[in-house]
C-alpha cells in the first residue's frame, strides 16, 4: 500500500508533516519553488538588487539554491554570478568544483572559481596538517568558514555585487541558533539573519533557504536530477557536537512537526532584531592593515591565518 | 514477520532487517536508529513516504540527508 499525492492521483514521494501534505515528485518540486519565491517576497531579500553572487560549493544545498534563484532571478530582476572556492580538500574539492561548474553550464550562468592554494598559497588540507604547528587554535571547520566568508566578501566587493547568497538551510539555522545560545555568544546571535544588510566593507548576505530543510534541498536536487557532490567533507566527521544537535532537533521535529521552522522563524523574526540593534551600536569596523578588508582589530582573521601558514609552509 | 534488505548508502553496507508484518517505512527508519528527517528511503530509485508499507524481501536504499557542509 502506498500513499497518494494530496494534489493528484500519483504516488507521493514525500510527506511534509509541517504542512500536512503528501506530494508526488512534480508537486513537491512546485511546492518548494513556490515556498522559495514566497520567502524571498516576504523578506524582501532581493529588493533593489541587480547583481547577486551565489556561493556554490557543489553540494546539494548550494546547487538547489542556484537553480531556485535562477528561476526567480527574472521575476525579481537581478543577475546571478556564481562563485566557487576550490578549498583544496583532496578528492572532495575536485568533485565539488566539477559539480558546481556543471550546474553553471547547465544554466548558462557567469561564474568565477577561486583556488585557495593558487591565490593565497595554502589549502584546507595544509591547514589540517600544519594548523597546530602554525599556532592556530580554532577548529578546522571554523577556520574554513572564516576563509570562505572572507573570499566571498572580497570577491563580491570587487565586482560591485549587491549581495552574497549562500545555501544555509533550515537545519543549519537551527544549529547556529542553538549553539550560539548554548555558548552565550550574543554577538553571534545578533548576526544570525536571513538578510544581513551591507555595512562598512561587508556586502549584504542573504540566506534564501533558511526555512527549507536539508531533507527538502536533497529531495529537490535528486528529483530534478541536478549534478551535486553527495560525499561528506572528510573534516566534517570531527564535528560531533554538531551531529548531536542535528540528531536531537530531528527527534523533536518528528514528534512536533514544524518545530524547526517555528524555532528558526521565532528567533529570526522576534529575537534577532532586538539583538541586532544592540550589536550595531557596539561594533566599530576598521580596515585591515594588510589587506584593507574589514576587521575589528588591526589585522583581519584571514590575514592572521595566512601569515601563520606562510611561516610554517616556508620551512 | 517480514525480512527486508537495507542498503546503507554512506556506509556501503547491506543489512538484513526483520520487522513485524505490515511494517511501514518509518519502522525501518526507527530500527536503523534514524528519524524521518534524517534519511530518504528509496525503492527502485524512487523516494518513499514514511507511511508506505514495506514489501517482503524488498530492497531499500537508506540515504542520509546530512552533508555536514
Ligand atoms: Zn501530485
Ligand atoms: Zn586582512
mmCIF file of C-alpha atoms and ligand atoms in Angstrom:
data_model
loop_
_atom_site.group_PDB
_atom_site.id
_atom_site.type_symbol
_atom_site.label_atom_id
_atom_site.label_comp_id
_atom_site.label_asym_id
_atom_site.label_seq_id
_atom_site.Cartn_x
_atom_site.Cartn_y
_atom_site.Cartn_z
ATOM 1 C CA UNK A 1 0.000 0.000 0.000
ATOM 2 C CA UNK A 2 1.320 3.398 -0.863
ATOM 3 C CA UNK A 3 0.451 6.984 -0.050
ATOM 4 C CA UNK A 4 -1.026 9.227 -2.764
ATOM 5 C CA UNK A 5 -0.225 12.873 -3.525
ATOM 6 C CA UNK A 6 -2.515 15.426 -1.861
ATOM 7 C CA UNK A 7 -2.933 17.256 -5.197
ATOM 8 C CA UNK A 8 -3.169 14.457 -7.788
ATOM 9 C CA UNK A 9 -3.536 10.691 -8.098
ATOM 10 C CA UNK A 10 0.185 9.957 -8.363
ATOM 11 C CA UNK A 11 2.153 8.181 -5.701
ATOM 12 C CA UNK A 12 3.596 10.529 -3.085
ATOM 13 C CA UNK A 13 7.382 10.603 -2.705
ATOM 14 C CA UNK A 14 7.447 12.636 0.492
ATOM 15 C CA UNK A 15 5.260 13.779 3.315
ATOM 16 C CA UNK A 16 5.716 17.325 4.543
ATOM 17 C CA UNK A 17 4.423 16.869 8.037
ATOM 18 C CA UNK A 18 4.706 20.559 8.951
ATOM 19 C CA UNK A 19 2.341 21.391 6.060
ATOM 20 C CA UNK A 20 0.165 18.276 6.397
ATOM 21 C CA UNK A 21 0.828 17.393 2.743
ATOM 22 C CA UNK A 22 1.927 14.286 0.882
ATOM 23 C CA UNK A 23 3.373 15.154 -2.505
ATOM 24 C CA UNK A 24 4.343 13.460 -5.754
ATOM 25 C CA UNK A 25 7.584 14.394 -7.442
ATOM 26 C CA UNK A 26 6.056 17.090 -9.662
ATOM 27 C CA UNK A 27 4.030 18.689 -6.888
ATOM 28 C CA UNK A 28 6.931 18.590 -4.432
ATOM 29 C CA UNK A 29 9.177 20.477 -6.870
ATOM 30 C CA UNK A 30 6.398 23.015 -7.470
ATOM 31 C CA UNK A 31 5.754 23.366 -3.750
ATOM 32 C CA UNK A 32 9.425 24.081 -2.956
ATOM 33 C CA UNK A 33 9.643 26.625 -5.776
ATOM 34 C CA UNK A 34 6.511 28.417 -4.583
ATOM 35 C CA UNK A 35 7.681 28.476 -0.973
ATOM 36 C CA UNK A 36 11.099 29.742 -2.035
ATOM 37 C CA UNK A 37 9.578 32.572 -4.021
ATOM 38 C CA UNK A 38 7.288 33.433 -1.101
ATOM 39 C CA UNK A 39 10.204 33.542 1.368
ATOM 40 C CA UNK A 40 12.007 35.979 -0.948
ATOM 41 C CA UNK A 41 8.984 38.261 -1.365
ATOM 42 C CA UNK A 42 8.035 38.221 2.293
ATOM 43 C CA UNK A 43 11.549 39.060 3.477
ATOM 44 C CA UNK A 44 12.233 41.422 0.541
ATOM 45 C CA UNK A 45 15.531 39.589 0.055
ATOM 46 C CA UNK A 46 16.488 40.981 -3.346
ATOM 47 C CA UNK A 47 14.851 44.378 -3.234
ATOM 48 C CA UNK A 48 16.744 46.936 -5.357
ATOM 49 C CA UNK A 49 19.487 44.473 -6.230
ATOM 50 C CA UNK A 50 20.849 43.953 -9.719
ATOM 51 C CA UNK A 51 23.874 41.743 -9.142
ATOM 52 C CA UNK A 52 23.996 38.812 -6.712
ATOM 53 C CA UNK A 53 26.918 36.479 -6.040
ATOM 54 C CA UNK A 54 25.718 32.938 -5.377
ATOM 55 C CA UNK A 55 28.222 30.823 -3.457
ATOM 56 C CA UNK A 56 28.123 27.328 -4.943
ATOM 57 C CA UNK A 57 30.208 24.639 -3.263
ATOM 58 C CA UNK A 58 28.778 21.864 -5.427
ATOM 59 C CA UNK A 59 26.870 20.252 -2.551
ATOM 60 C CA UNK A 60 23.098 19.694 -2.555
ATOM 61 C CA UNK A 61 22.181 22.935 -0.751
ATOM 62 C CA UNK A 62 24.106 25.393 -2.899
ATOM 63 C CA UNK A 63 23.179 23.578 -6.119
ATOM 64 C CA UNK A 64 19.494 23.682 -5.159
ATOM 65 C CA UNK A 65 19.886 27.364 -4.252
ATOM 66 C CA UNK A 66 21.462 28.164 -7.616
ATOM 67 C CA UNK A 67 18.625 26.543 -9.569
ATOM 68 C CA UNK A 68 15.902 28.084 -7.417
ATOM 69 C CA UNK A 69 17.484 31.534 -7.689
ATOM 70 C CA UNK A 70 17.945 31.158 -11.416
ATOM 71 C CA UNK A 71 14.190 30.512 -11.693
ATOM 72 C CA UNK A 72 13.232 33.659 -9.799
ATOM 73 C CA UNK A 73 16.028 35.971 -10.997
ATOM 74 C CA UNK A 74 13.908 37.315 -13.888
ATOM 75 C CA UNK A 75 10.882 37.953 -11.694
ATOM 76 C CA UNK A 76 12.956 39.784 -9.075
ATOM 77 C CA UNK A 77 15.173 41.341 -11.720
ATOM 78 C CA UNK A 78 18.762 40.541 -10.727
ATOM 79 C CA UNK A 79 21.787 38.963 -12.381
ATOM 80 C CA UNK A 80 23.493 35.903 -10.866
ATOM 81 C CA UNK A 81 27.263 35.445 -10.716
ATOM 82 C CA UNK A 82 28.356 32.040 -9.416
ATOM 83 C CA UNK A 83 31.328 31.819 -7.072
ATOM 84 C CA UNK A 84 33.052 28.539 -6.290
ATOM 85 C CA UNK A 85 36.024 28.292 -3.948
ATOM 86 C CA UNK A 86 38.374 25.384 -4.527
ATOM 87 C CA UNK A 87 39.382 24.729 -0.934
ATOM 88 C CA UNK A 88 41.935 22.038 -1.732
ATOM 89 C CA UNK A 89 40.388 19.217 0.295
ATOM 90 C CA UNK A 90 41.725 16.201 -1.566
ATOM 91 C CA UNK A 91 39.290 14.475 -3.930
ATOM 92 C CA UNK A 92 36.332 16.084 -2.176
ATOM 93 C CA UNK A 93 37.141 19.536 -3.568
ATOM 94 C CA UNK A 94 37.876 18.207 -7.046
ATOM 95 C CA UNK A 95 34.442 16.593 -7.260
ATOM 96 C CA UNK A 96 32.682 19.558 -5.631
ATOM 97 C CA UNK A 97 34.143 22.086 -8.073
ATOM 98 C CA UNK A 98 33.379 19.827 -11.023
ATOM 99 C CA UNK A 99 29.723 19.552 -9.948
ATOM 100 C CA UNK A 100 29.432 23.303 -9.400
ATOM 101 C CA UNK A 101 30.724 24.021 -12.908
ATOM 102 C CA UNK A 102 28.284 21.531 -14.447
ATOM 103 C CA UNK A 103 25.408 23.465 -12.916
ATOM 104 C CA UNK A 104 26.700 26.846 -14.120
ATOM 105 C CA UNK A 105 26.986 25.450 -17.618
ATOM 106 C CA UNK A 106 23.518 23.871 -17.493
ATOM 107 C CA UNK A 107 22.014 27.260 -16.636
ATOM 108 C CA UNK A 108 24.405 29.355 -18.671
ATOM 109 C CA UNK A 109 25.434 31.384 -15.628
ATOM 110 C CA UNK A 110 28.581 33.531 -15.401
ATOM 111 C CA UNK A 111 30.932 32.226 -12.726
ATOM 112 C CA UNK A 112 34.300 32.519 -11.045
ATOM 113 C CA UNK A 113 36.422 29.795 -9.448
ATOM 114 C CA UNK A 114 38.923 30.892 -6.801
ATOM 115 C CA UNK A 115 41.591 28.359 -5.925
ATOM 116 C CA UNK A 116 42.693 28.863 -2.334
ATOM 117 C CA UNK A 117 46.133 27.284 -2.801
ATOM 118 C CA UNK A 118 46.818 29.109 -6.030
ATOM 119 C CA UNK A 119 45.677 32.518 -4.895
ATOM 120 C CA UNK A 120 46.733 32.522 -1.230
ATOM 121 C CA UNK A 121 49.409 29.816 -1.026
ATOM 122 C CA UNK A 122 47.708 27.319 1.274
ATOM 123 C CA UNK A 123 44.847 24.807 1.116
ATOM 124 C CA UNK A 124 42.469 23.459 3.756
ATOM 125 C CA UNK A 125 44.487 20.231 3.677
ATOM 126 C CA UNK A 126 47.570 22.340 4.576
ATOM 127 C CA UNK A 127 45.624 23.891 7.451
ATOM 128 C CA UNK A 128 44.639 20.416 8.687
ATOM 129 C CA UNK A 129 48.242 19.278 8.582
ATOM 130 C CA UNK A 130 50.083 22.334 9.914
ATOM 131 C CA UNK A 131 47.446 24.148 11.950
ATOM 132 C CA UNK A 132 48.945 23.193 15.341
ATOM 133 C CA UNK A 133 52.483 23.957 14.199
ATOM 134 C CA UNK A 134 51.261 27.334 12.980
ATOM 135 C CA UNK A 135 49.759 28.049 16.400
ATOM 136 C CA UNK A 136 46.182 28.191 15.104
ATOM 137 C CA UNK A 137 43.887 27.114 17.928
ATOM 138 C CA UNK A 138 40.453 27.231 16.301
ATOM 139 C CA UNK A 139 38.933 24.026 14.895
ATOM 140 C CA UNK A 140 39.351 23.381 11.196
ATOM 141 C CA UNK A 141 35.671 23.889 10.259
ATOM 142 C CA UNK A 142 35.692 27.308 11.882
ATOM 143 C CA UNK A 143 38.927 28.308 10.056
ATOM 144 C CA UNK A 144 37.407 27.076 6.800
ATOM 145 C CA UNK A 145 34.294 29.180 7.487
ATOM 146 C CA UNK A 146 36.395 32.304 8.086
ATOM 147 C CA UNK A 147 38.289 31.714 4.842
ATOM 148 C CA UNK A 148 35.145 31.160 2.786
ATOM 149 C CA UNK A 149 33.407 34.263 4.185
ATOM 150 C CA UNK A 150 36.499 36.384 3.523
ATOM 151 C CA UNK A 151 36.893 35.235 -0.081
ATOM 152 C CA UNK A 152 33.176 35.576 -0.837
ATOM 153 C CA UNK A 153 33.002 39.078 0.597
ATOM 154 C CA UNK A 154 36.185 40.246 -1.117
ATOM 155 C CA UNK A 155 35.025 38.948 -4.488
ATOM 156 C CA UNK A 156 31.524 40.397 -4.175
ATOM 157 C CA UNK A 157 33.017 43.743 -3.182
ATOM 158 C CA UNK A 158 35.431 43.716 -6.127
ATOM 159 C CA UNK A 159 32.736 43.088 -8.727
ATOM 160 C CA UNK A 160 30.275 45.504 -7.115
ATOM 161 C CA UNK A 161 27.648 42.904 -6.234
ATOM 162 C CA UNK A 162 24.715 43.907 -4.014
ATOM 163 C CA UNK A 163 24.621 40.671 -2.056
ATOM 164 C CA UNK A 164 26.043 37.215 -1.482
ATOM 165 C CA UNK A 165 23.532 34.374 -1.377
ATOM 166 C CA UNK A 166 24.530 31.209 0.458
ATOM 167 C CA UNK A 167 22.894 27.782 0.744
ATOM 168 C CA UNK A 168 22.422 27.717 4.526
ATOM 169 C CA UNK A 169 19.315 25.609 5.133
ATOM 170 C CA UNK A 170 16.818 25.343 7.990
ATOM 171 C CA UNK A 171 18.903 22.719 9.790
ATOM 172 C CA UNK A 172 21.973 24.984 9.617
ATOM 173 C CA UNK A 173 19.942 27.847 11.100
ATOM 174 C CA UNK A 174 18.620 25.665 13.930
ATOM 175 C CA UNK A 175 22.168 24.564 14.703
ATOM 176 C CA UNK A 176 23.642 28.101 14.637
ATOM 177 C CA UNK A 177 20.902 29.466 16.866
ATOM 178 C CA UNK A 178 21.185 26.600 19.331
ATOM 179 C CA UNK A 179 24.973 26.547 19.525
ATOM 180 C CA UNK A 180 25.239 30.325 19.880
ATOM 181 C CA UNK A 181 22.646 30.289 22.672
ATOM 182 C CA UNK A 182 24.431 27.398 24.325
ATOM 183 C CA UNK A 183 27.802 29.136 24.307
ATOM 184 C CA UNK A 184 26.338 32.526 25.198
ATOM 185 C CA UNK A 185 27.779 34.325 22.178
ATOM 186 C CA UNK A 186 25.386 37.234 21.957
ATOM 187 C CA UNK A 187 27.261 38.891 19.084
ATOM 188 C CA UNK A 188 26.914 35.669 17.074
ATOM 189 C CA UNK A 189 23.195 35.521 17.813
ATOM 190 C CA UNK A 190 22.866 39.094 16.604
ATOM 191 C CA UNK A 191 24.427 38.144 13.277
ATOM 192 C CA UNK A 192 22.184 35.133 12.529
ATOM 193 C CA UNK A 193 19.775 36.503 9.986
ATOM 194 C CA UNK A 194 18.081 35.629 6.706
ATOM 195 C CA UNK A 195 19.196 39.033 5.429
ATOM 196 C CA UNK A 196 22.194 40.986 6.742
ATOM 197 C CA UNK A 197 22.446 44.450 5.159
ATOM 198 C CA UNK A 198 25.743 45.746 3.854
ATOM 199 C CA UNK A 199 27.810 47.787 6.269
ATOM 200 C CA UNK A 200 31.302 49.254 6.042
ATOM 201 C CA UNK A 201 33.089 46.920 3.589
ATOM 202 C CA UNK A 202 30.748 43.993 4.143
ATOM 203 C CA UNK A 203 28.493 43.110 1.223
ATOM 204 C CA UNK A 204 24.912 42.175 2.236
ATOM 205 C CA UNK A 205 24.312 38.474 2.923
ATOM 206 C CA UNK A 206 21.196 36.547 2.038
ATOM 207 C CA UNK A 207 20.133 33.042 3.092
ATOM 208 C CA UNK A 208 17.057 32.238 0.986
ATOM 209 C CA UNK A 209 16.970 28.565 2.090
ATOM 210 C CA UNK A 210 16.741 29.467 5.785
ATOM 211 C CA UNK A 211 13.258 27.922 6.080
ATOM 212 C CA UNK A 212 13.844 24.958 3.772
ATOM 213 C CA UNK A 213 15.119 21.808 5.437
ATOM 214 C CA UNK A 214 18.120 19.768 4.478
ATOM 215 C CA UNK A 215 15.886 16.854 3.530
ATOM 216 C CA UNK A 216 13.930 19.130 1.189
ATOM 217 C CA UNK A 217 17.024 20.506 -0.558
ATOM 218 C CA UNK A 218 18.335 16.952 -1.046
ATOM 219 C CA UNK A 219 14.984 15.786 -2.417
ATOM 220 C CA UNK A 220 14.772 18.783 -4.732
ATOM 221 C CA UNK A 221 18.274 18.198 -6.138
ATOM 222 C CA UNK A 222 17.585 14.476 -6.555
ATOM 223 C CA UNK A 223 14.160 14.786 -8.157
ATOM 224 C CA UNK A 224 15.386 17.419 -10.591
ATOM 225 C CA UNK A 225 18.437 15.204 -11.287
ATOM 226 C CA UNK A 226 20.845 18.057 -10.627
ATOM 227 C CA UNK A 227 24.548 17.214 -10.504
ATOM 228 C CA UNK A 228 25.863 17.589 -6.932
ATOM 229 C CA UNK A 229 28.536 16.113 -4.682
ATOM 230 C CA UNK A 230 26.843 13.800 -2.194
ATOM 231 C CA UNK A 231 30.071 12.995 -0.347
ATOM 232 C CA UNK A 232 30.700 14.410 3.110
ATOM 233 C CA UNK A 233 33.672 16.684 3.681
ATOM 234 C CA UNK A 234 36.351 14.496 5.327
ATOM 235 C CA UNK A 235 36.789 17.072 8.100
ATOM 236 C CA UNK A 236 33.067 17.293 8.954
ATOM 237 C CA UNK A 237 33.366 13.982 10.803
ATOM 238 C CA UNK A 238 35.164 15.778 13.597
ATOM 239 C CA UNK A 239 32.051 17.774 14.439
ATOM 240 C CA UNK A 240 30.379 15.504 16.991
ATOM 241 C CA UNK A 241 28.572 18.306 18.852
ATOM 242 C CA UNK A 242 27.039 19.466 15.589
ATOM 243 C CA UNK A 243 25.882 15.918 14.898
ATOM 244 C CA UNK A 244 24.182 15.575 18.321
ATOM 245 C CA UNK A 245 22.289 18.817 17.858
ATOM 246 C CA UNK A 246 21.209 17.875 14.354
ATOM 247 C CA UNK A 247 20.006 14.441 15.506
ATOM 248 C CA UNK A 248 18.207 15.837 18.530
ATOM 249 C CA UNK A 249 16.418 18.564 16.601
ATOM 250 C CA UNK A 250 15.218 15.915 14.158
ATOM 251 C CA UNK A 251 13.864 13.776 17.006
ATOM 252 C CA UNK A 252 11.958 16.855 18.229
ATOM 253 C CA UNK A 253 10.743 17.581 14.701
ATOM 254 C CA UNK A 254 9.421 14.052 14.265
ATOM 255 C CA UNK A 255 7.374 14.388 17.434
ATOM 256 C CA UNK A 256 6.372 18.015 16.945
ATOM 257 C CA UNK A 257 6.107 18.578 13.165
ATOM 258 C CA UNK A 258 7.024 22.151 12.285
ATOM 259 C CA UNK A 259 9.198 22.665 15.353
ATOM 260 C CA UNK A 260 12.336 23.522 13.381
ATOM 261 C CA UNK A 261 10.569 26.110 11.208
ATOM 262 C CA UNK A 262 8.845 27.711 14.199
ATOM 263 C CA UNK A 263 12.072 27.781 16.234
ATOM 264 C CA UNK A 264 14.004 29.439 13.381
ATOM 265 C CA UNK A 265 11.169 31.818 12.500
ATOM 266 C CA UNK A 266 10.589 32.975 16.070
ATOM 267 C CA UNK A 267 14.288 33.601 16.514
ATOM 268 C CA UNK A 268 14.788 35.363 13.171
ATOM 269 C CA UNK A 269 11.629 37.463 13.337
ATOM 270 C CA UNK A 270 11.279 38.261 17.022
ATOM 271 C CA UNK A 271 14.571 37.825 18.861
ATOM 272 C CA UNK A 272 17.251 38.650 16.319
ATOM 273 C CA UNK A 273 16.019 42.197 15.503
ATOM 274 C CA UNK A 274 16.357 43.160 19.183
ATOM 275 C CA UNK A 275 19.864 41.722 19.438
ATOM 276 C CA UNK A 276 20.834 43.189 16.087
ATOM 277 C CA UNK A 277 20.099 46.787 17.031
ATOM 278 C CA UNK A 278 22.159 46.333 20.185
ATOM 279 C CA UNK A 279 25.045 44.751 18.262
ATOM 280 C CA UNK A 280 25.091 47.507 15.644
ATOM 281 C CA UNK A 281 25.761 50.223 18.179
ATOM 282 C CA UNK A 282 28.645 48.248 19.679
ATOM 283 C CA UNK A 283 30.715 47.214 16.670
ATOM 284 C CA UNK A 284 33.226 49.522 15.007
ATOM 285 C CA UNK A 285 34.969 48.246 11.902
ATOM 286 C CA UNK A 286 38.324 49.372 10.534
ATOM 287 C CA UNK A 287 40.355 48.357 7.519
ATOM 288 C CA UNK A 288 42.844 45.538 7.979
ATOM 289 C CA UNK A 289 46.409 46.939 7.898
ATOM 290 C CA UNK A 290 47.459 44.213 5.446
ATOM 291 C CA UNK A 291 44.575 43.665 3.039
ATOM 292 C CA UNK A 292 42.164 46.536 3.667
ATOM 293 C CA UNK A 293 39.218 44.264 4.352
ATOM 294 C CA UNK A 294 37.047 44.929 7.423
ATOM 295 C CA UNK A 295 38.149 43.918 10.907
ATOM 296 C CA UNK A 296 37.578 44.994 14.485
ATOM 297 C CA UNK A 297 41.285 44.687 15.325
ATOM 298 C CA UNK A 298 44.360 45.805 13.407
ATOM 299 C CA UNK A 299 44.726 42.699 11.272
ATOM 300 C CA UNK A 300 41.805 40.631 9.995
ATOM 301 C CA UNK A 301 41.438 36.980 10.935
ATOM 302 C CA UNK A 302 42.071 35.845 7.364
ATOM 303 C CA UNK A 303 45.430 37.646 7.209
ATOM 304 C CA UNK A 304 46.353 36.163 10.590
ATOM 305 C CA UNK A 305 45.701 32.652 9.273
ATOM 306 C CA UNK A 306 47.514 33.402 6.031
ATOM 307 C CA UNK A 307 50.662 34.761 7.678
ATOM 308 C CA UNK A 308 50.759 31.919 10.233
ATOM 309 C CA UNK A 309 50.533 29.416 7.373
ATOM 310 C CA UNK A 310 53.168 31.233 5.315
ATOM 311 C CA UNK A 311 55.668 30.896 8.143
ATOM 312 C CA UNK A 312 55.076 27.148 8.503
ATOM 313 C CA UNK A 313 54.959 26.370 4.783
ATOM 314 C CA UNK A 314 58.203 28.247 4.070
ATOM 315 C CA UNK A 315 60.173 25.882 6.279
ATOM 316 C CA UNK B 1 7.395 -11.186 10.468
ATOM 317 C CA UNK B 2 8.931 -9.934 7.237
ATOM 318 C CA UNK B 3 12.504 -9.595 6.078
ATOM 319 C CA UNK B 4 13.847 -6.673 4.073
ATOM 320 C CA UNK B 5 17.263 -5.593 2.855
ATOM 321 C CA UNK B 6 18.509 -2.148 3.809
ATOM 322 C CA UNK B 7 21.377 -0.801 1.771
ATOM 323 C CA UNK B 8 23.174 1.905 3.728
ATOM 324 C CA UNK B 9 24.443 4.317 1.102
ATOM 325 C CA UNK B 10 27.114 6.142 3.104
ATOM 326 C CA UNK B 11 28.498 3.050 4.848
ATOM 327 C CA UNK B 12 28.222 0.957 1.682
ATOM 328 C CA UNK B 13 26.735 -1.910 3.711
ATOM 329 C CA UNK B 14 23.692 -4.131 3.285
ATOM 330 C CA UNK B 15 21.740 -5.219 6.366
ATOM 331 C CA UNK B 16 19.010 -7.846 6.635
ATOM 332 C CA UNK B 17 16.293 -6.484 8.868
ATOM 333 C CA UNK B 18 13.368 -8.373 10.367
ATOM 334 C CA UNK B 19 10.218 -6.391 11.079
ATOM 335 C CA UNK B 20 6.575 -7.053 12.009
ATOM 336 C CA UNK B 21 4.053 -7.869 9.291
ATOM 337 C CA UNK B 22 2.613 -4.696 7.790
ATOM 338 C CA UNK B 23 5.649 -2.751 8.942
ATOM 339 C CA UNK B 24 5.972 0.654 7.352
ATOM 340 C CA UNK B 25 8.963 2.629 6.086
ATOM 341 C CA UNK B 26 9.002 4.567 9.355
ATOM 342 C CA UNK B 27 9.522 1.316 11.301
ATOM 343 C CA UNK B 28 12.585 0.547 9.198
ATOM 344 C CA UNK B 29 13.897 4.090 9.731
ATOM 345 C CA UNK B 30 13.474 3.772 13.510
ATOM 346 C CA UNK B 31 15.002 0.290 13.598
ATOM 347 C CA UNK B 32 18.115 1.761 11.986
ATOM 348 C CA UNK B 33 18.258 4.459 14.673
ATOM 349 C CA UNK B 34 17.140 7.376 12.490
ATOM 350 C CA UNK B 35 14.172 9.730 12.324
ATOM 351 C CA UNK B 36 12.167 10.577 9.193
ATOM 352 C CA UNK B 37 14.086 13.848 8.874
ATOM 353 C CA UNK B 38 17.479 12.112 8.894
ATOM 354 C CA UNK B 39 17.155 9.897 5.835
ATOM 355 C CA UNK B 40 15.476 9.381 2.499
ATOM 356 C CA UNK B 41 14.403 5.801 1.844
ATOM 357 C CA UNK B 42 14.416 4.769 -1.800
ATOM 358 C CA UNK B 43 12.998 1.765 -3.624
ATOM 359 C CA UNK B 44 13.588 1.330 -7.337
ATOM 360 C CA UNK B 45 15.165 4.793 -7.335
ATOM 361 C CA UNK B 46 12.030 6.495 -6.018
ATOM 362 C CA UNK B 47 11.772 8.080 -2.560
ATOM 363 C CA UNK B 48 9.175 6.533 -0.278
ATOM 364 C CA UNK B 49 6.827 8.165 2.192
ATOM 365 C CA UNK B 50 7.265 7.028 5.804
ATOM 366 C CA UNK B 51 3.729 5.601 5.840
ATOM 367 C CA UNK B 52 4.297 3.314 2.828
ATOM 368 C CA UNK B 53 4.116 -0.386 3.728
ATOM 369 C CA UNK B 54 7.289 -2.422 3.291
ATOM 370 C CA UNK B 55 7.401 -5.399 0.959
ATOM 371 C CA UNK B 56 8.658 -8.828 1.978
ATOM 372 C CA UNK B 57 12.220 -9.262 0.634
ATOM 373 C CA UNK B 58 12.158 -5.679 -0.642
ATOM 374 C CA UNK B 59 15.455 -3.881 -1.155
ATOM 375 C CA UNK B 60 15.568 -0.403 0.321
ATOM 376 C CA UNK B 61 18.282 2.207 -0.044
ATOM 377 C CA UNK B 62 18.901 4.377 3.009
ATOM 378 C CA UNK B 63 20.234 7.774 2.047
ATOM 379 C CA UNK B 64 21.360 10.028 4.917
ATOM 380 C CA UNK B 65 20.363 13.657 4.458
ATOM 381 C CA UNK B 66 23.129 15.399 6.406
ATOM 382 C CA UNK B 67 26.121 16.561 4.452
ATOM 383 C CA UNK B 68 27.861 18.303 7.317
ATOM 384 C CA UNK B 69 28.915 21.067 4.930
HETATM 385 ZN ZN1 LIG C 1 0.860 15.296 -7.341
HETATM 386 ZN ZN1 LIG C 2 43.422 41.283 6.144
#
